[in-house]
Amino acid sequence: MIKINENYLNLKENYLFAETAGRINAFQKANPDKKVIKMGIGDVTLPLCKAVTDAMTEAVAEMSEKESFRGYGPEQGYEFLQSAIADYYAGFGVKLENNEIFVSDGAKSDLGNILDILSKDNKVLIPDPVYPVYVDTNIMDGREIIFADANEENCFLPMPDYDKDADIIYLCSPNNPTGAAYSRDQLAEWVKYAKAKNAVILFDSAYECFIVDDNLPRSIFTVPGAKECAIEFCSLSKTAGFTGTRCGYTVVPQELEVSGVKLNKLWLRRQTTKFNGVSYIVQRGAQAVFSEEGQKQIKENIGYYRKNAEIITTALDELGIFYTGGKNSPYIWLKCPDGADSWDFFDFLLKEANVAGTPGAGFGENGKNYFRLTAFSTHENTAEAMERLKAALKK
Ligand code: PLP
């Protein structure tokens, strides 16, 4: 008789965004004259830049001609895009071979799919709070999960605890939801720990483009020795507004071996078996992101979001509220005033300021008294939301 994967029954209901949307809708219905400003969205709002859409338009034209039409491409991505990504990494001092770069439809798929090549017997270490995908994908496989506590004391950047053993370690920097970013020395500590435990680090750099501090690492591979113990996941979603266009990349170094087996070889086998590549049109658009013009244009968009982050952090500084993020990240993670529960603060802010954010509880136990605001709104709405927040808290 057919059996289901019963691990799915162990997943908690994914109610965070449904619940926040439900509460916002109910409030809006009861108060049709009030304008709610949404500061909880984790999605970009600015359109694709011209360099990208021009490249995609050209690719569409190629696809319409018999001579230049393309069918299936290489599962791991076209060489033109791998080379563009390799050049980008070279820009911050990381040398990659094209065969270490795997192009995909985004980081979320790769973060989930990578578990195909890692045993279900592995013990997993995940920071709390964090992007919920790491926890859920491991619950689906039935792996044992332990947590690394991120809190005010460590500025939401937990460091290794040698008393805890782990085989798979997730790190996300700059972090979603906390916006906190590890220094190179801190990442070096994690690399040392991973090597001591014969573990592999799954490093999520989806927000690397928001780093402004040149001393902060944009890639774990800027840490010596990391290629022997880490896989890096990145995405054009937040870098270039590809959330709806879909393109990301995963770097599996040739140096990375587990029990004498190259993970690069396993991942290639996995991808060539289960994945048929990203659309040619999208890959041409992605290539344009890394062009000189593309980089200039995406930086304008990122700069726009950064200004919003600054508006938020300036308001929080004025209010004397503890927060992380906002400087090298589009996320601002604030401590709910008076030790409030994050859902209570959500309701308070919605009712008193007509501003919606995301309760920290949705990202883990350590988020229950924290709140995430995002920089993906407009300048005008962000500024108004902060004025309303200040007025509500001063009441
Ligand atoms: N990693 C983190 C930390 C994210 O916050 C997100 C999206 O919000 C992703 C990965 C997923 O990115 P993609 O759109 O490439 O699947």
Short mmCIF file of C-alpha atoms and ligand atoms in Angstrom, two decimals:
data_model
loop_
_atom_site.label_atom_id
_atom_site.label_comp_id
_atom_site.label_asym_id
_atom_site.label_seq_id
_atom_site.Cartn_x
_atom_site.Cartn_y
_atom_site.Cartn_z
CA MET A 1 0.00 0.00 0.00
CA ILE A 2 1.21 3.50 -0.85
CA LYS A 3 2.60 5.39 2.12
CA ILE A 4 3.13 9.12 2.46
CA ASN A 5 6.27 10.80 3.76
CA GLU A 6 5.00 11.10 7.31
CA ASN A 7 7.65 13.67 8.12
CA TYR A 8 5.36 16.19 6.42
CA LEU A 9 2.91 15.69 9.25
CA ASN A 10 5.55 17.06 11.62
CA LEU A 11 5.64 20.43 9.85
CA LYS A 12 4.06 23.32 11.68
CA GLU A 13 1.34 25.09 9.77
CA ASN A 14 2.92 27.83 7.67
CA TYR A 15 0.60 30.49 8.96
CA LEU A 16 2.87 33.53 9.37
CA PHE A 17 2.06 35.43 6.18
CA ALA A 18 -1.50 34.10 5.95
CA GLU A 19 -2.14 35.22 9.53
CA THR A 20 -0.61 38.67 9.08
CA ALA A 21 -2.51 39.14 5.80
CA GLY A 22 -5.72 37.99 7.50
CA ARG A 23 -5.31 40.46 10.37
CA ILE A 24 -4.47 43.32 7.97
CA ASN A 25 -7.51 42.54 5.81
CA ALA A 26 -9.82 42.35 8.81
CA PHE A 27 -8.49 45.68 10.11
CA GLN A 28 -8.83 47.29 6.70
CA LYS A 29 -12.40 46.04 6.35
CA ALA A 30 -13.35 47.42 9.73
CA ASN A 31 -11.51 50.71 9.05
CA PRO A 32 -11.93 51.45 5.34
CA ASP A 33 -10.83 55.08 5.80
CA LYS A 34 -7.42 54.12 7.24
CA LYS A 35 -4.44 53.66 4.95
CA VAL A 36 -2.35 50.72 6.13
CA ILE A 37 1.35 50.92 5.20
CA LYS A 38 2.83 47.49 4.65
CA MET A 39 6.36 47.24 6.00
CA GLY A 40 6.35 43.47 6.29
CA ILE A 41 6.80 42.42 2.70
CA GLY A 42 10.00 40.55 1.90
CA ASP A 43 9.50 41.03 -1.82
CA VAL A 44 11.13 43.66 -3.99
CA THR A 45 8.97 46.42 -5.47
CA LEU A 46 11.18 48.11 -8.08
CA PRO A 47 11.06 46.71 -11.63
CA LEU A 48 13.84 44.89 -13.48
CA CYS A 49 16.49 47.31 -14.71
CA LYS A 50 16.77 48.26 -18.38
CA ALA A 51 20.00 46.35 -19.01
CA VAL A 52 18.17 43.17 -17.96
CA THR A 53 14.97 43.73 -19.92
CA ASP A 54 16.94 44.76 -23.03
CA ALA A 55 18.96 41.53 -22.84
CA MET A 56 15.80 39.50 -22.34
CA THR A 57 14.05 41.23 -25.23
CA GLU A 58 16.99 40.41 -27.47
CA ALA A 59 16.88 36.79 -26.29
CA VAL A 60 13.17 36.61 -27.10
CA ALA A 61 13.98 37.80 -30.63
CA GLU A 62 16.66 35.08 -30.93
CA MET A 63 14.15 32.47 -29.83
CA SER A 64 11.78 33.55 -32.60
CA GLU A 65 14.27 32.80 -35.41
CA LYS A 66 15.04 29.31 -36.64
CA GLU A 67 18.80 30.03 -36.79
CA SER A 68 19.11 31.32 -33.25
CA PHE A 69 16.38 29.31 -31.50
CA ARG A 70 17.54 27.28 -28.47
CA GLY A 71 15.97 24.20 -26.95
CA TYR A 72 17.29 22.49 -23.82
CA GLY A 73 20.38 24.18 -22.43
CA PRO A 74 23.01 22.77 -20.10
CA GLU A 75 21.34 21.77 -16.82
CA GLN A 76 23.98 23.62 -14.80
CA GLY A 77 23.58 26.85 -16.78
CA TYR A 78 25.02 28.41 -19.93
CA GLU A 79 28.71 29.08 -19.90
CA PHE A 80 28.12 32.78 -20.62
CA LEU A 81 26.31 33.13 -17.30
CA GLN A 82 28.71 30.93 -15.32
CA SER A 83 31.58 33.08 -16.61
CA ALA A 84 29.76 36.29 -15.68
CA ILE A 85 29.22 34.93 -12.14
CA ALA A 86 32.86 33.77 -11.91
CA ASP A 87 33.99 37.29 -12.91
CA TYR A 88 31.71 38.78 -10.28
CA TYR A 89 33.29 36.58 -7.60
CA ALA A 90 36.75 37.48 -8.87
CA GLY A 91 35.76 41.09 -8.07
CA PHE A 92 35.86 40.26 -4.35
CA GLY A 93 38.87 38.02 -4.60
CA VAL A 94 37.28 34.58 -5.01
CA LYS A 95 38.50 32.43 -7.86
CA LEU A 96 35.93 29.97 -9.16
CA GLU A 97 35.92 27.53 -12.06
CA ASN A 98 32.79 27.54 -14.20
CA ASN A 99 32.11 23.93 -13.25
CA GLU A 100 31.77 24.99 -9.61
CA ILE A 101 28.85 27.30 -10.46
CA PHE A 102 25.36 25.84 -10.91
CA VAL A 103 22.66 28.16 -12.25
CA SER A 104 19.14 27.49 -11.02
CA ASP A 105 15.67 28.99 -10.75
CA GLY A 106 16.51 30.45 -7.34
CA ALA A 107 18.09 29.86 -3.97
CA LYS A 108 15.00 28.38 -2.35
CA SER A 109 14.95 25.39 -4.71
CA ASP A 110 18.67 24.75 -4.29
CA LEU A 111 18.53 25.09 -0.51
CA GLY A 112 15.86 22.43 -0.45
CA ASN A 113 17.27 20.22 -3.19
CA ILE A 114 20.84 20.10 -1.83
CA LEU A 115 19.53 17.82 0.90
CA ASP A 116 19.08 15.11 -1.77
CA ILE A 117 22.84 14.53 -1.70
CA LEU A 118 23.22 14.57 2.10
CA SER A 119 22.22 11.67 4.32
CA LYS A 120 19.10 11.89 6.44
CA ASP A 121 21.25 10.71 9.36
CA ASN A 122 23.07 14.03 9.52
CA LYS A 123 22.47 16.28 12.48
CA VAL A 124 21.61 19.83 11.45
CA LEU A 125 22.52 23.08 13.20
CA ILE A 126 20.29 26.04 12.36
CA PRO A 127 20.39 29.55 13.82
CA ASP A 128 17.24 30.71 15.60
CA PRO A 129 15.67 32.96 14.32
CA VAL A 130 16.18 32.37 10.61
CA TYR A 131 14.59 31.98 7.16
CA PRO A 132 12.10 29.13 7.86
CA VAL A 133 13.01 27.10 4.75
CA TYR A 134 16.08 25.55 6.43
CA VAL A 135 14.03 24.08 9.26
CA ASP A 136 11.09 22.91 7.16
CA THR A 137 13.17 21.20 4.46
CA ASN A 138 14.99 19.22 7.13
CA ILE A 139 11.78 18.30 8.93
CA MET A 140 10.53 16.94 5.59
CA ASP A 141 13.50 14.58 5.56
CA GLY A 142 13.22 13.70 9.24
CA ARG A 143 16.68 15.00 10.20
CA GLU A 144 17.55 15.85 13.78
CA ILE A 145 17.74 19.64 14.19
CA ILE A 146 19.52 21.60 16.88
CA PHE A 147 19.56 25.37 17.15
CA ALA A 148 22.19 28.06 17.58
CA ASP A 149 20.69 30.83 19.70
CA ALA A 150 20.79 34.26 18.14
CA ASN A 151 19.93 36.94 20.68
CA GLU A 152 20.61 40.47 21.85
CA GLU A 153 23.82 39.39 23.66
CA ASN A 154 25.45 38.09 20.48
CA CYS A 155 23.81 40.79 18.33
CA PHE A 156 21.95 38.00 16.55
CA LEU A 157 25.18 36.48 15.26
CA PRO A 158 25.56 33.15 17.09
CA MET A 159 29.04 31.64 17.19
CA PRO A 160 30.02 27.95 17.27
CA ASP A 161 29.62 25.95 20.46
CA TYR A 162 32.09 23.06 20.42
CA ASP A 163 29.98 21.15 22.95
CA LYS A 164 27.35 20.78 20.24
CA ASP A 165 28.02 18.37 17.38
CA ALA A 166 26.59 19.04 13.95
CA ASP A 167 27.07 17.68 10.43
CA ILE A 168 25.18 20.29 8.41
CA ILE A 169 25.40 23.94 9.45
CA TYR A 170 23.22 26.69 8.01
CA LEU A 171 24.48 30.25 7.98
CA CYS A 172 22.73 33.20 6.38
CA SER A 173 24.60 36.50 6.18
CA PRO A 174 23.35 39.19 5.88
CA ASN A 175 20.58 37.42 7.69
CA ASN A 176 16.87 37.15 7.05
CA PRO A 177 15.13 38.20 9.31
CA THR A 178 17.69 39.92 11.56
CA GLY A 179 19.71 41.83 8.95
CA ALA A 180 22.84 41.00 10.98
CA ALA A 181 25.98 40.22 8.98
CA TYR A 182 29.01 38.18 10.06
CA SER A 183 32.51 39.60 9.90
CA ARG A 184 35.20 37.59 8.10
CA ASP A 185 36.77 36.62 11.44
CA GLN A 186 33.44 35.31 12.69
CA LEU A 187 32.96 33.26 9.52
CA ALA A 188 36.51 31.97 9.93
CA GLU A 189 35.44 30.67 13.37
CA TRP A 190 32.58 28.81 11.75
CA VAL A 191 34.88 27.35 9.09
CA LYS A 192 37.22 26.16 11.85
CA TYR A 193 34.32 24.58 13.72
CA ALA A 194 32.95 22.91 10.58
CA LYS A 195 36.35 21.38 9.88
CA ALA A 196 36.71 20.20 13.48
CA LYS A 197 33.32 18.48 13.27
CA ASN A 198 33.75 17.21 9.67
CA ALA A 199 30.65 19.20 8.86
CA VAL A 200 29.49 21.11 5.80
CA ILE A 201 28.32 24.72 5.96
CA LEU A 202 25.38 25.68 3.76
CA PHE A 203 25.95 29.41 3.36
CA ASP A 204 23.09 31.57 2.13
CA SER A 205 24.34 34.84 0.66
CA ALA A 206 21.03 35.92 -0.89
CA TYR A 207 21.48 39.43 0.55
CA GLU A 208 25.19 39.95 -0.17
CA CYS A 209 24.48 42.82 -2.56
CA PHE A 210 23.22 44.91 0.37
CA ILE A 211 26.63 44.89 2.04
CA VAL A 212 28.10 48.39 2.07
CA ASP A 213 30.85 47.83 4.61
CA ASP A 214 33.82 46.73 2.50
CA ASN A 215 35.25 44.81 5.43
CA LEU A 216 32.27 42.46 5.57
CA PRO A 217 32.49 39.27 3.50
CA ARG A 218 30.16 38.91 0.51
CA SER A 219 31.00 35.25 0.21
CA ILE A 220 32.11 32.60 2.67
CA PHE A 221 34.78 31.69 0.13
CA THR A 222 36.67 34.86 1.05
CA VAL A 223 37.58 32.91 4.21
CA PRO A 224 40.67 30.72 3.71
CA GLY A 225 39.81 27.03 3.79
CA ALA A 226 36.07 27.55 3.27
CA LYS A 227 36.13 25.81 -0.10
CA GLU A 228 36.87 22.57 1.73
CA CYS A 229 33.78 22.77 3.91
CA ALA A 230 31.11 25.04 2.41
CA ILE A 231 28.50 25.37 -0.30
CA GLU A 232 27.21 28.83 -1.13
CA PHE A 233 23.71 29.74 -2.31
CA CYS A 234 22.95 33.03 -3.92
CA SER A 235 20.15 34.53 -5.89
CA LEU A 236 19.31 37.42 -8.16
CA SER A 237 15.96 37.82 -6.40
CA LYS A 238 16.98 40.63 -4.08
CA THR A 239 20.13 41.61 -5.99
CA ALA A 240 18.31 42.48 -9.19
CA GLY A 241 14.59 42.12 -8.55
CA PHE A 242 14.35 38.58 -9.94
CA THR A 243 11.81 37.32 -7.37
CA GLY A 244 9.27 36.77 -10.15
CA THR A 245 11.76 36.18 -12.96
CA ARG A 246 13.60 33.39 -11.08
CA CYS A 247 17.35 32.88 -11.25
CA GLY A 248 19.95 31.96 -8.67
CA TYR A 249 23.23 30.11 -8.41
CA THR A 250 24.92 27.67 -6.12
CA VAL A 251 28.66 27.25 -5.78
CA VAL A 252 29.94 23.77 -4.93
CA PRO A 253 33.75 23.91 -4.82
CA GLN A 254 35.81 21.09 -6.30
CA GLU A 255 37.78 20.97 -3.03
CA LEU A 256 34.71 19.96 -1.05
CA GLU A 257 34.84 16.23 -0.33
CA VAL A 258 32.91 14.08 2.11
CA SER A 259 34.34 10.60 2.76
CA GLY A 260 36.44 10.94 -0.39
CA VAL A 261 33.46 11.87 -2.58
CA LYS A 262 33.27 15.26 -4.28
CA LEU A 263 29.95 16.96 -3.49
CA ASN A 264 30.31 18.82 -6.79
CA LYS A 265 30.04 15.50 -8.63
CA LEU A 266 26.96 14.46 -6.66
CA TRP A 267 25.26 17.81 -7.15
CA LEU A 268 25.98 17.72 -10.88
CA ARG A 269 24.47 14.23 -11.02
CA ARG A 270 21.47 15.40 -9.00
CA GLN A 271 20.87 18.46 -11.17
CA THR A 272 21.36 16.69 -14.50
CA THR A 273 18.89 14.02 -13.37
CA LYS A 274 16.17 16.12 -11.79
CA PHE A 275 16.52 19.60 -13.34
CA ASN A 276 16.42 20.77 -16.93
CA GLY A 277 17.94 24.19 -16.58
CA VAL A 278 16.79 27.80 -16.43
CA SER A 279 15.18 29.44 -19.44
CA TYR A 280 17.64 30.89 -21.97
CA ILE A 281 15.81 34.22 -21.87
CA VAL A 282 16.15 34.49 -18.10
CA GLN A 283 19.82 33.51 -18.21
CA ARG A 284 20.51 36.27 -20.75
CA GLY A 285 18.77 38.70 -18.38
CA ALA A 286 20.87 37.35 -15.50
CA GLN A 287 24.06 37.78 -17.51
CA ALA A 288 23.14 41.45 -18.01
CA VAL A 289 22.93 41.90 -14.22
CA PHE A 290 26.68 41.32 -14.10
CA SER A 291 27.49 43.70 -16.97
CA GLU A 292 28.89 47.13 -16.18
CA GLU A 293 25.62 48.82 -17.08
CA GLY A 294 23.59 46.20 -15.21
CA GLN A 295 25.66 46.63 -12.05
CA LYS A 296 25.22 50.39 -12.22
CA GLN A 297 21.47 50.09 -12.64
CA ILE A 298 20.86 47.49 -9.92
CA LYS A 299 22.94 49.55 -7.51
CA GLU A 300 20.53 52.44 -8.04
CA ASN A 301 17.64 50.20 -6.99
CA ILE A 302 19.53 48.79 -4.03
CA GLY A 303 20.43 52.37 -3.07
CA TYR A 304 16.73 53.24 -3.10
CA TYR A 305 15.95 50.43 -0.65
CA ARG A 306 18.98 51.36 1.43
CA LYS A 307 17.60 54.86 1.87
CA ASN A 308 14.38 53.33 3.23
CA ALA A 309 16.42 51.25 5.66
CA GLU A 310 18.13 54.43 6.80
CA ILE A 311 14.79 56.17 7.37
CA ILE A 312 13.76 53.24 9.58
CA THR A 313 17.01 53.00 11.56
CA THR A 314 17.07 56.77 12.12
CA ALA A 315 13.59 56.60 13.64
CA LEU A 316 14.56 53.65 15.85
CA ASP A 317 17.71 55.46 16.98
CA GLU A 318 15.57 58.43 17.94
CA LEU A 319 13.27 56.17 19.91
CA GLY A 320 16.18 54.36 21.55
CA ILE A 321 14.93 50.97 20.39
CA PHE A 322 17.41 48.10 20.05
CA TYR A 323 17.67 46.70 16.54
CA THR A 324 19.97 44.82 14.21
CA GLY A 325 20.26 45.14 10.43
CA GLY A 326 19.33 48.01 8.17
CA LYS A 327 22.93 48.91 7.33
CA ASN A 328 24.06 45.98 5.23
CA SER A 329 20.60 44.56 4.77
CA PRO A 330 17.06 45.48 3.69
CA TYR A 331 15.77 44.05 6.99
CA ILE A 332 15.49 45.80 10.31
CA TRP A 333 14.96 43.58 13.33
CA LEU A 334 13.75 45.49 16.33
CA LYS A 335 13.08 44.63 19.93
CA CYS A 336 9.40 45.07 20.74
CA PRO A 337 9.08 47.93 23.25
CA ASP A 338 8.40 46.99 26.89
CA GLY A 339 9.15 43.34 26.24
CA ALA A 340 5.96 42.98 24.21
CA ASP A 341 5.10 39.74 22.48
CA SER A 342 5.67 40.08 18.72
CA TRP A 343 2.05 39.31 17.79
CA ASP A 344 0.77 41.81 20.36
CA PHE A 345 3.14 44.42 18.93
CA PHE A 346 1.89 43.56 15.44
CA ASP A 347 -1.70 44.25 16.56
CA PHE A 348 -0.67 47.42 18.42
CA LEU A 349 1.18 48.83 15.42
CA LEU A 350 -1.61 47.94 13.02
CA LYS A 351 -4.27 49.51 15.23
CA GLU A 352 -2.42 52.56 16.54
CA ALA A 353 -0.19 53.43 13.57
CA ASN A 354 -1.84 51.54 10.70
CA VAL A 355 1.56 50.05 9.94
CA ALA A 356 2.06 46.34 9.26
CA GLY A 357 5.29 44.46 9.89
CA THR A 358 6.19 40.83 10.53
CA PRO A 359 6.13 39.30 14.02
CA GLY A 360 9.50 37.79 14.93
CA ALA A 361 7.82 34.68 16.35
CA GLY A 362 7.36 33.50 12.76
CA PHE A 363 11.13 33.04 12.41
CA GLY A 364 11.81 31.01 15.52
CA GLU A 365 11.54 30.88 19.28
CA ASN A 366 14.12 33.64 19.75
CA GLY A 367 12.04 35.99 17.65
CA LYS A 368 9.03 36.06 19.91
CA ASN A 369 9.79 39.52 21.30
CA TYR A 370 11.15 40.95 18.05
CA PHE A 371 9.68 42.44 14.92
CA ARG A 372 10.86 42.67 11.30
CA LEU A 373 10.46 45.76 9.15
CA THR A 374 11.59 45.76 5.55
CA ALA A 375 13.03 48.43 3.29
CA PHE A 376 11.11 47.40 0.17
CA SER A 377 8.44 50.11 0.38
CA THR A 378 8.56 53.60 -1.13
CA HIS A 379 10.45 56.50 0.51
CA GLU A 380 7.17 58.31 1.12
CA ASN A 381 5.44 55.37 2.78
CA THR A 382 8.51 54.44 4.80
CA ALA A 383 8.86 57.98 6.11
CA GLU A 384 5.16 58.20 6.93
CA ALA A 385 5.22 54.79 8.62
CA MET A 386 8.08 55.92 10.85
CA GLU A 387 6.31 59.14 11.80
CA ARG A 388 3.25 57.11 12.73
CA LEU A 389 5.38 54.61 14.67
CA LYS A 390 7.00 57.43 16.65
CA ALA A 391 3.62 59.03 17.39
CA ALA A 392 2.09 55.71 18.49
CA LEU A 393 4.97 54.87 20.80
CA LYS A 394 5.03 58.32 22.34
CA LYS A 395 1.33 58.10 23.21
N1 PLP B 1 17.42 32.82 1.14
C1 PLP B 1 16.93 33.77 1.93
C2 PLP B 1 17.59 34.08 3.21
C3 PLP B 1 15.76 34.46 1.55
O1 PLP B 1 15.25 35.40 2.35
C4 PLP B 1 15.14 34.13 0.32
C5 PLP B 1 13.92 34.82 -0.13
O2 PLP B 1 13.27 35.53 0.55
C6 PLP B 1 15.69 33.11 -0.45
C7 PLP B 1 16.83 32.48 -0.01
C8 PLP B 1 15.01 32.64 -1.69
O3 PLP B 1 15.45 33.26 -2.79
P1 PLP B 1 14.94 32.86 -4.25
O4 PLP B 1 13.93 33.87 -4.63
O5 PLP B 1 16.18 32.90 -5.06
O6 PLP B 1 14.36 31.48 -4.21
#
